[in-house]
mmCIF file of C-alpha atoms and ligand atoms in Angstrom:
data_model
loop_
_atom_site.group_PDB
_atom_site.id
_atom_site.type_symbol
_atom_site.label_atom_id
_atom_site.label_comp_id
_atom_site.label_asym_id
_atom_site.label_seq_id
_atom_site.Cartn_x
_atom_site.Cartn_y
_atom_site.Cartn_z
ATOM 1 C CA UNK T 81 -95.391 -49.884 55.427
ATOM 2 C CA UNK T 82 -99.121 -49.769 55.874
ATOM 3 C CA UNK T 83 -101.388 -51.366 53.129
ATOM 4 C CA UNK T 84 -104.373 -49.616 54.008
ATOM 5 C CA UNK T 85 -104.458 -45.820 54.557
ATOM 6 C CA UNK T 86 -107.622 -43.357 55.444
ATOM 7 C CA UNK T 87 -107.509 -40.620 52.825
ATOM 8 C CA UNK T 88 -109.698 -37.876 53.477
ATOM 9 C CA UNK T 89 -110.278 -34.875 51.304
ATOM 10 C CA UNK T 90 -111.455 -31.769 52.963
ATOM 11 C CA UNK T 91 -113.025 -29.477 49.853
ATOM 12 C CA UNK T 92 -115.141 -26.362 50.400
ATOM 13 C CA UNK T 93 -118.644 -28.200 49.980
ATOM 14 C CA UNK T 94 -118.341 -31.712 51.196
ATOM 15 C CA UNK T 95 -115.500 -33.657 53.405
ATOM 16 C CA UNK T 96 -114.936 -37.364 51.981
ATOM 17 C CA UNK T 97 -113.240 -40.269 53.088
ATOM 18 C CA UNK T 98 -112.342 -43.844 52.457
ATOM 19 C CA UNK T 99 -110.127 -46.395 53.322
ATOM 20 C CA UNK T 100 -107.661 -47.009 50.798
ATOM 21 C CA UNK T 101 -105.928 -50.081 49.357
ATOM 22 C CA UNK T 102 -102.326 -48.899 48.202
ATOM 23 C CA UNK T 103 -101.286 -51.305 46.107
ATOM 24 C CA UNK T 104 -104.483 -51.105 44.157
ATOM 25 C CA UNK T 105 -105.029 -47.403 44.838
ATOM 26 C CA UNK T 106 -108.590 -48.406 45.259
ATOM 27 C CA UNK T 107 -111.299 -47.509 47.871
ATOM 28 C CA UNK T 108 -111.985 -50.512 49.839
ATOM 29 C CA UNK T 109 -115.322 -49.485 51.551
ATOM 30 C CA UNK T 110 -117.955 -46.728 50.161
ATOM 31 C CA UNK T 111 -116.540 -43.541 50.833
ATOM 32 C CA UNK T 112 -118.119 -41.445 53.539
ATOM 33 C CA UNK T 113 -119.233 -37.596 52.545
ATOM 34 C CA UNK T 114 -120.307 -35.077 55.156
ATOM 35 C CA UNK T 115 -121.114 -31.602 54.043
ATOM 36 C CA UNK T 116 -118.653 -29.094 54.883
ATOM 37 C CA UNK T 117 -119.654 -27.256 58.096
ATOM 38 C CA UNK T 118 -120.215 -23.522 57.166
ATOM 39 C CA UNK T 119 -118.193 -21.505 58.124
ATOM 40 C CA UNK T 120 -115.534 -24.053 57.374
ATOM 41 C CA UNK T 121 -113.332 -23.328 60.134
ATOM 42 C CA UNK T 122 -110.357 -25.589 61.149
ATOM 43 C CA UNK T 123 -112.282 -26.748 64.486
ATOM 44 C CA UNK T 124 -115.377 -27.290 62.660
ATOM 45 C CA UNK T 125 -113.505 -28.883 59.837
ATOM 46 C CA UNK T 126 -111.617 -30.810 62.468
ATOM 47 C CA UNK T 127 -114.763 -32.482 64.243
ATOM 48 C CA UNK T 128 -115.870 -33.707 60.644
ATOM 49 C CA UNK T 129 -112.514 -35.393 60.109
ATOM 50 C CA UNK T 130 -112.800 -37.139 63.495
ATOM 51 C CA UNK T 131 -116.511 -38.188 62.858
ATOM 52 C CA UNK T 132 -115.041 -39.924 59.422
ATOM 53 C CA UNK T 133 -112.294 -41.652 61.196
ATOM 54 C CA UNK T 134 -114.930 -42.945 63.388
ATOM 55 C CA UNK T 135 -117.471 -43.832 60.995
ATOM 56 C CA UNK T 136 -114.479 -46.338 59.733
ATOM 57 C CA UNK T 137 -113.420 -47.371 63.151
ATOM 58 C CA UNK T 138 -110.199 -46.380 61.986
ATOM 59 C CA UNK T 139 -107.370 -47.186 63.734
ATOM 60 C CA UNK T 140 -104.366 -46.700 61.367
ATOM 61 C CA UNK T 141 -102.660 -44.135 59.134
ATOM 62 C CA UNK T 142 -104.375 -41.009 57.487
ATOM 63 C CA UNK T 143 -103.605 -38.618 54.793
ATOM 64 C CA UNK T 144 -105.387 -35.494 54.421
ATOM 65 C CA UNK T 145 -105.797 -32.805 51.560
ATOM 66 C CA UNK T 146 -107.120 -29.772 51.451
ATOM 67 C CA UNK T 147 -107.443 -26.779 49.089
ATOM 68 C CA UNK T 148 -104.265 -24.330 50.160
ATOM 69 C CA UNK T 149 -100.325 -24.288 50.162
ATOM 70 C CA UNK T 150 -99.406 -27.028 53.133
ATOM 71 C CA UNK T 151 -96.035 -27.078 54.340
ATOM 72 C CA UNK T 152 -94.907 -29.088 56.977
ATOM 73 C CA UNK T 153 -98.386 -29.683 58.444
ATOM 74 C CA UNK T 154 -99.058 -25.943 58.804
ATOM 75 C CA UNK T 155 -101.335 -24.124 55.808
ATOM 76 C CA UNK T 156 -100.651 -21.067 54.269
ATOM 77 C CA UNK T 157 -103.110 -19.984 51.981
ATOM 78 C CA UNK T 158 -106.636 -20.523 51.984
ATOM 79 C CA UNK T 159 -108.516 -19.202 48.708
ATOM 80 C CA UNK T 160 -111.632 -21.174 48.617
ATOM 81 C CA UNK T 161 -112.049 -22.020 52.387
ATOM 82 C CA UNK T 162 -112.566 -20.395 55.806
ATOM 83 C CA UNK T 163 -109.697 -17.638 56.251
ATOM 84 C CA UNK T 164 -109.026 -19.263 59.799
ATOM 85 C CA UNK T 165 -106.706 -21.678 58.324
ATOM 86 C CA UNK T 166 -104.216 -19.108 57.465
ATOM 87 C CA UNK T 167 -101.305 -20.238 60.160
ATOM 88 C CA UNK T 168 -103.172 -23.118 61.468
ATOM 89 C CA UNK T 169 -100.991 -26.252 62.226
ATOM 90 C CA UNK T 170 -103.067 -28.964 60.449
ATOM 91 C CA UNK T 171 -101.252 -31.804 61.440
ATOM 92 C CA UNK T 172 -101.371 -31.002 65.203
ATOM 93 C CA UNK T 173 -105.110 -29.936 64.936
ATOM 94 C CA UNK T 174 -106.316 -33.264 63.197
ATOM 95 C CA UNK T 175 -103.701 -35.174 65.155
ATOM 96 C CA UNK T 176 -106.447 -34.265 67.957
ATOM 97 C CA UNK T 177 -109.350 -36.430 66.555
ATOM 98 C CA UNK T 178 -107.334 -39.258 64.683
ATOM 99 C CA UNK T 179 -105.547 -42.388 65.902
ATOM 100 C CA UNK T 180 -102.015 -40.761 64.551
ATOM 101 C CA UNK T 181 -100.698 -37.741 63.373
ATOM 102 C CA UNK T 182 -102.057 -37.598 59.449
ATOM 103 C CA UNK T 183 -99.873 -36.315 56.595
ATOM 104 C CA UNK T 184 -101.534 -33.416 55.163
ATOM 105 C CA UNK T 185 -101.070 -31.935 51.950
ATOM 106 C CA UNK T 186 -102.632 -29.679 49.112
ATOM 107 C CA UNK T 187 -105.496 -31.622 47.277
ATOM 108 C CA UNK T 188 -103.878 -30.727 43.971
ATOM 109 C CA UNK T 189 -101.003 -32.368 44.813
ATOM 110 C CA UNK T 190 -102.858 -35.381 46.255
ATOM 111 C CA UNK T 191 -104.743 -36.059 43.149
ATOM 112 C CA UNK T 192 -101.643 -35.683 41.083
ATOM 113 C CA UNK T 193 -99.639 -38.330 43.428
ATOM 114 C CA UNK T 194 -102.829 -40.465 42.829
ATOM 115 C CA UNK T 195 -102.583 -39.970 38.949
ATOM 116 C CA UNK T 196 -98.851 -40.343 38.733
ATOM 117 C CA UNK T 197 -99.085 -43.824 40.992
ATOM 118 C CA UNK T 198 -102.311 -45.305 39.704
ATOM 119 C CA UNK T 199 -104.209 -43.393 37.123
ATOM 120 C CA UNK T 200 -103.458 -41.197 33.655
ATOM 121 C CA UNK T 201 -99.906 -40.634 34.469
ATOM 122 C CA UNK T 202 -98.506 -43.832 35.466
ATOM 123 C CA UNK T 203 -97.135 -44.321 32.005
ATOM 124 C CA UNK T 204 -95.982 -40.893 31.593
ATOM 125 C CA UNK T 205 -93.837 -40.538 34.861
ATOM 126 C CA UNK T 206 -90.527 -39.692 33.052
ATOM 127 C CA UNK T 207 -89.851 -36.327 32.186
ATOM 128 C CA UNK T 208 -91.936 -33.702 33.688
ATOM 129 C CA UNK T 209 -95.815 -33.867 34.259
ATOM 130 C CA UNK T 210 -98.387 -31.265 35.473
ATOM 131 C CA UNK T 211 -101.909 -32.109 36.724
ATOM 132 C CA UNK T 212 -104.217 -29.248 36.589
ATOM 133 C CA UNK T 213 -107.640 -29.555 38.082
ATOM 134 C CA UNK T 214 -110.538 -27.273 37.091
ATOM 135 C CA UNK T 215 -113.025 -27.148 39.680
ATOM 136 C CA UNK T 216 -113.939 -24.106 42.206
ATOM 137 C CA UNK T 217 -110.377 -22.937 41.805
ATOM 138 C CA UNK T 218 -107.761 -24.419 39.529
ATOM 139 C CA UNK T 219 -105.089 -26.868 41.266
ATOM 140 C CA UNK T 220 -101.858 -27.624 40.146
ATOM 141 C CA UNK T 221 -99.423 -30.469 40.652
ATOM 142 C CA UNK T 222 -96.156 -30.573 39.128
ATOM 143 C CA UNK T 223 -93.897 -33.931 38.839
ATOM 144 C CA UNK T 224 -90.382 -34.423 37.381
ATOM 145 C CA UNK T 225 -89.682 -38.260 36.754
ATOM 146 C CA UNK T 226 -92.631 -38.834 39.164
ATOM 147 C CA UNK T 227 -91.133 -36.691 42.049
ATOM 148 C CA UNK T 228 -93.507 -34.108 43.181
ATOM 149 C CA UNK T 229 -92.587 -30.744 43.441
ATOM 150 C CA UNK T 230 -95.339 -29.432 45.997
ATOM 151 C CA UNK T 231 -97.438 -26.373 46.026
ATOM 152 C CA UNK T 232 -96.892 -24.914 42.545
ATOM 153 C CA UNK T 233 -100.408 -22.961 43.124
ATOM 154 C CA UNK T 234 -100.586 -22.136 39.451
ATOM 155 C CA UNK T 235 -104.235 -21.535 39.437
ATOM 156 C CA UNK T 236 -102.942 -18.149 40.935
ATOM 157 C CA UNK T 237 -100.768 -17.253 38.388
ATOM 158 C CA UNK T 238 -101.680 -13.638 37.187
ATOM 159 C CA UNK T 239 -101.772 -13.761 33.644
ATOM 160 C CA UNK T 240 -103.002 -11.577 30.901
ATOM 161 C CA UNK T 241 -104.728 -12.812 27.938
ATOM 162 C CA UNK T 242 -106.778 -10.652 24.834
ATOM 163 C CA UNK T 243 -109.559 -10.715 27.522
ATOM 164 C CA UNK T 244 -108.517 -10.973 31.082
ATOM 165 C CA UNK T 245 -105.999 -9.445 33.423
ATOM 166 C CA UNK T 246 -106.209 -11.185 36.727
ATOM 167 C CA UNK T 247 -105.722 -13.931 38.677
ATOM 168 C CA UNK T 248 -106.024 -17.313 36.611
ATOM 169 C CA UNK T 249 -108.579 -19.062 38.360
ATOM 170 C CA UNK T 250 -110.804 -16.278 38.398
ATOM 171 C CA UNK T 251 -110.771 -16.674 34.355
ATOM 172 C CA UNK T 252 -110.513 -20.235 33.959
ATOM 173 C CA UNK T 253 -111.786 -22.629 36.916
ATOM 174 C CA UNK T 254 -114.826 -24.575 36.078
ATOM 175 C CA UNK T 255 -116.970 -22.541 38.434
ATOM 176 C CA UNK T 256 -116.229 -19.440 36.166
ATOM 177 C CA UNK T 257 -118.293 -21.513 33.322
ATOM 178 C CA UNK T 258 -121.402 -21.562 35.524
ATOM 179 C CA UNK T 259 -120.738 -18.309 36.980
ATOM 180 C CA UNK T 260 -120.739 -16.718 33.604
ATOM 181 C CA UNK T 261 -122.825 -18.899 32.000
ATOM 182 C CA UNK T 262 -120.463 -20.025 29.515
ATOM 183 C CA UNK T 263 -120.805 -22.616 26.427
ATOM 184 C CA UNK T 264 -118.245 -25.354 26.385
ATOM 185 C CA UNK T 265 -116.534 -23.859 23.796
ATOM 186 C CA UNK T 266 -116.311 -20.290 25.540
ATOM 187 C CA UNK T 267 -114.735 -21.871 28.434
ATOM 188 C CA UNK T 268 -112.603 -24.130 26.627
ATOM 189 C CA UNK T 269 -111.252 -21.019 24.759
ATOM 190 C CA UNK T 270 -110.417 -19.536 28.060
ATOM 191 C CA UNK T 271 -108.896 -22.575 29.471
ATOM 192 C CA UNK T 272 -106.859 -22.971 26.141
ATOM 193 C CA UNK T 273 -105.437 -19.304 26.858
ATOM 194 C CA UNK T 274 -104.395 -20.610 30.322
ATOM 195 C CA UNK T 275 -102.601 -23.557 28.959
ATOM 196 C CA UNK T 276 -100.741 -21.645 26.404
ATOM 197 C CA UNK T 277 -99.553 -19.402 29.456
ATOM 198 C CA UNK T 278 -98.616 -22.197 31.390
ATOM 199 C CA UNK T 279 -96.897 -24.362 28.473
ATOM 200 C CA UNK T 280 -94.861 -20.909 28.099
ATOM 201 C CA UNK T 281 -94.052 -21.170 31.580
ATOM 202 C CA UNK T 282 -92.895 -25.037 32.088
ATOM 203 C CA UNK T 283 -92.534 -26.686 28.987
ATOM 204 C CA UNK T 284 -94.136 -29.878 30.691
ATOM 205 C CA UNK T 285 -93.947 -32.965 28.765
ATOM 206 C CA UNK T 286 -97.491 -34.305 29.985
ATOM 207 C CA UNK T 287 -100.373 -32.604 31.254
ATOM 208 C CA UNK T 288 -103.182 -34.219 32.703
ATOM 209 C CA UNK T 289 -106.844 -32.694 33.174
ATOM 210 C CA UNK T 290 -108.493 -33.173 36.336
ATOM 211 C CA UNK T 291 -111.814 -32.014 37.865
ATOM 212 C CA UNK T 292 -115.274 -32.423 36.622
ATOM 213 C CA UNK T 293 -114.307 -32.315 33.271
ATOM 214 C CA UNK T 294 -112.227 -35.351 33.150
ATOM 215 C CA UNK T 295 -115.285 -37.609 33.244
ATOM 216 C CA UNK T 296 -115.779 -39.680 29.697
ATOM 217 C CA UNK T 297 -118.580 -37.708 28.634
ATOM 218 C CA UNK T 298 -117.668 -34.551 29.579
ATOM 219 C CA UNK T 299 -114.161 -34.969 27.973
ATOM 220 C CA UNK T 300 -115.767 -35.644 25.032
ATOM 221 C CA UNK T 301 -117.595 -32.494 24.825
ATOM 222 C CA UNK T 302 -114.538 -30.484 25.941
ATOM 223 C CA UNK T 303 -111.198 -32.061 25.218
ATOM 224 C CA UNK T 304 -111.124 -31.925 21.365
ATOM 225 C CA UNK T 305 -111.284 -27.861 21.945
ATOM 226 C CA UNK T 306 -108.021 -27.562 23.737
ATOM 227 C CA UNK T 307 -104.277 -28.546 21.927
ATOM 228 C CA UNK T 308 -100.856 -28.067 23.632
ATOM 229 C CA UNK T 309 -97.743 -28.803 22.623
ATOM 230 C CA UNK T 310 -97.524 -31.343 26.038
ATOM 231 C CA UNK T 311 -99.372 -34.576 25.467
ATOM 232 C CA UNK T 312 -102.984 -33.730 26.807
ATOM 233 C CA UNK T 313 -104.912 -36.307 28.797
ATOM 234 C CA UNK T 314 -108.035 -36.363 31.027
ATOM 235 C CA UNK T 315 -107.397 -37.518 34.639
ATOM 236 C CA UNK T 316 -108.618 -41.003 35.251
ATOM 237 C CA UNK T 317 -109.433 -40.975 39.134
ATOM 238 C CA UNK T 318 -111.884 -38.364 38.948
ATOM 239 C CA UNK T 319 -114.118 -37.886 42.098
ATOM 240 C CA UNK T 320 -111.892 -40.425 44.438
ATOM 241 C CA UNK T 321 -108.198 -38.854 43.191
ATOM 242 C CA UNK T 322 -108.097 -36.426 46.508
ATOM 243 C CA UNK T 323 -108.947 -39.462 48.725
ATOM 244 C CA UNK T 324 -106.587 -42.088 46.894
ATOM 245 C CA UNK T 325 -103.500 -39.295 47.018
ATOM 246 C CA UNK T 326 -104.030 -38.438 50.224
ATOM 247 C CA UNK T 327 -103.548 -42.109 51.456
ATOM 248 C CA UNK T 328 -100.666 -42.502 49.041
ATOM 249 C CA UNK T 329 -99.044 -39.309 50.446
ATOM 250 C CA UNK T 330 -99.581 -40.800 53.851
ATOM 251 C CA UNK T 331 -97.798 -44.426 52.867
HETATM 252 C C1 BGC N 698 -106.155 -22.996 46.115
HETATM 253 C C2 BGC N 698 -105.330 -25.043 45.761
HETATM 254 C C3 BGC N 698 -106.110 -25.525 45.444
HETATM 255 C C4 BGC N 698 -107.027 -25.208 44.160
HETATM 256 C C5 BGC N 698 -107.866 -26.681 44.187
HETATM 257 C C6 BGC N 698 -107.283 -22.877 44.569
HETATM 258 O O1 BGC N 698 -107.820 -22.277 44.920
HETATM 259 O O2 BGC N 698 -105.317 -22.182 46.123
HETATM 260 O O3 BGC N 698 -104.660 -24.696 47.070
HETATM 261 O O4 BGC N 698 -105.405 -26.572 45.176
HETATM 262 O O5 BGC N 698 -107.900 -24.219 44.580
HETATM 263 O O6 BGC N 698 -108.999 -26.916 44.931
#
């Protein structure tokens, strides 16, 4: 088992990576960030991933997280990234720029692994735990007794509330707060409607909320507007969750 793995988080605006100490779940060097090339085609992104590995002169295992369904290395959906990813064998493609074939997984699944192993989920592994990340989209990671059920994509649920009928992330993602110039309270109202729906479907024991809103200052403005039957907690690893979780997945 490797003790250090390079974690890389491929996002819509930035591609970030750092070597991660697996025992501690901490970055062991400053993370390196390169803006996501536009268009973010698989080839253009692969080049950046290679540049990040080169930056750290990396020779060992690598884990990569990206915002889409990933099964056995192949990407199946691309809601907020270049459509060219659909059908791409990311593991094979990224292998060309890395020292070893990487483990590739969904970004929310990676963040969930990081939280369950090192963060807010580590004391709540028993039973079912759901991490929801609020950013450009809504990501989800579902665990039962600490085991991940990958690719749940609950941000793409169609749901009907008093005011909305359609895809959940088009209504309640953090991006909607900015796009629709919503107050924290108005956005929390949307998130609450979504949480109610998700709780009705899955009844998890614990819900972790990730994304920018999990930062302590933000959570203090926002968290008290939400109420769930599940224990509700902010995620702890914030910006580094994708990197740490991608590395953990490659363990
Ligand atoms: C994607 C998910 C991703 C989430 C957060 C969604 O639009 O479909 O795969 O986890 O955004 O990035």
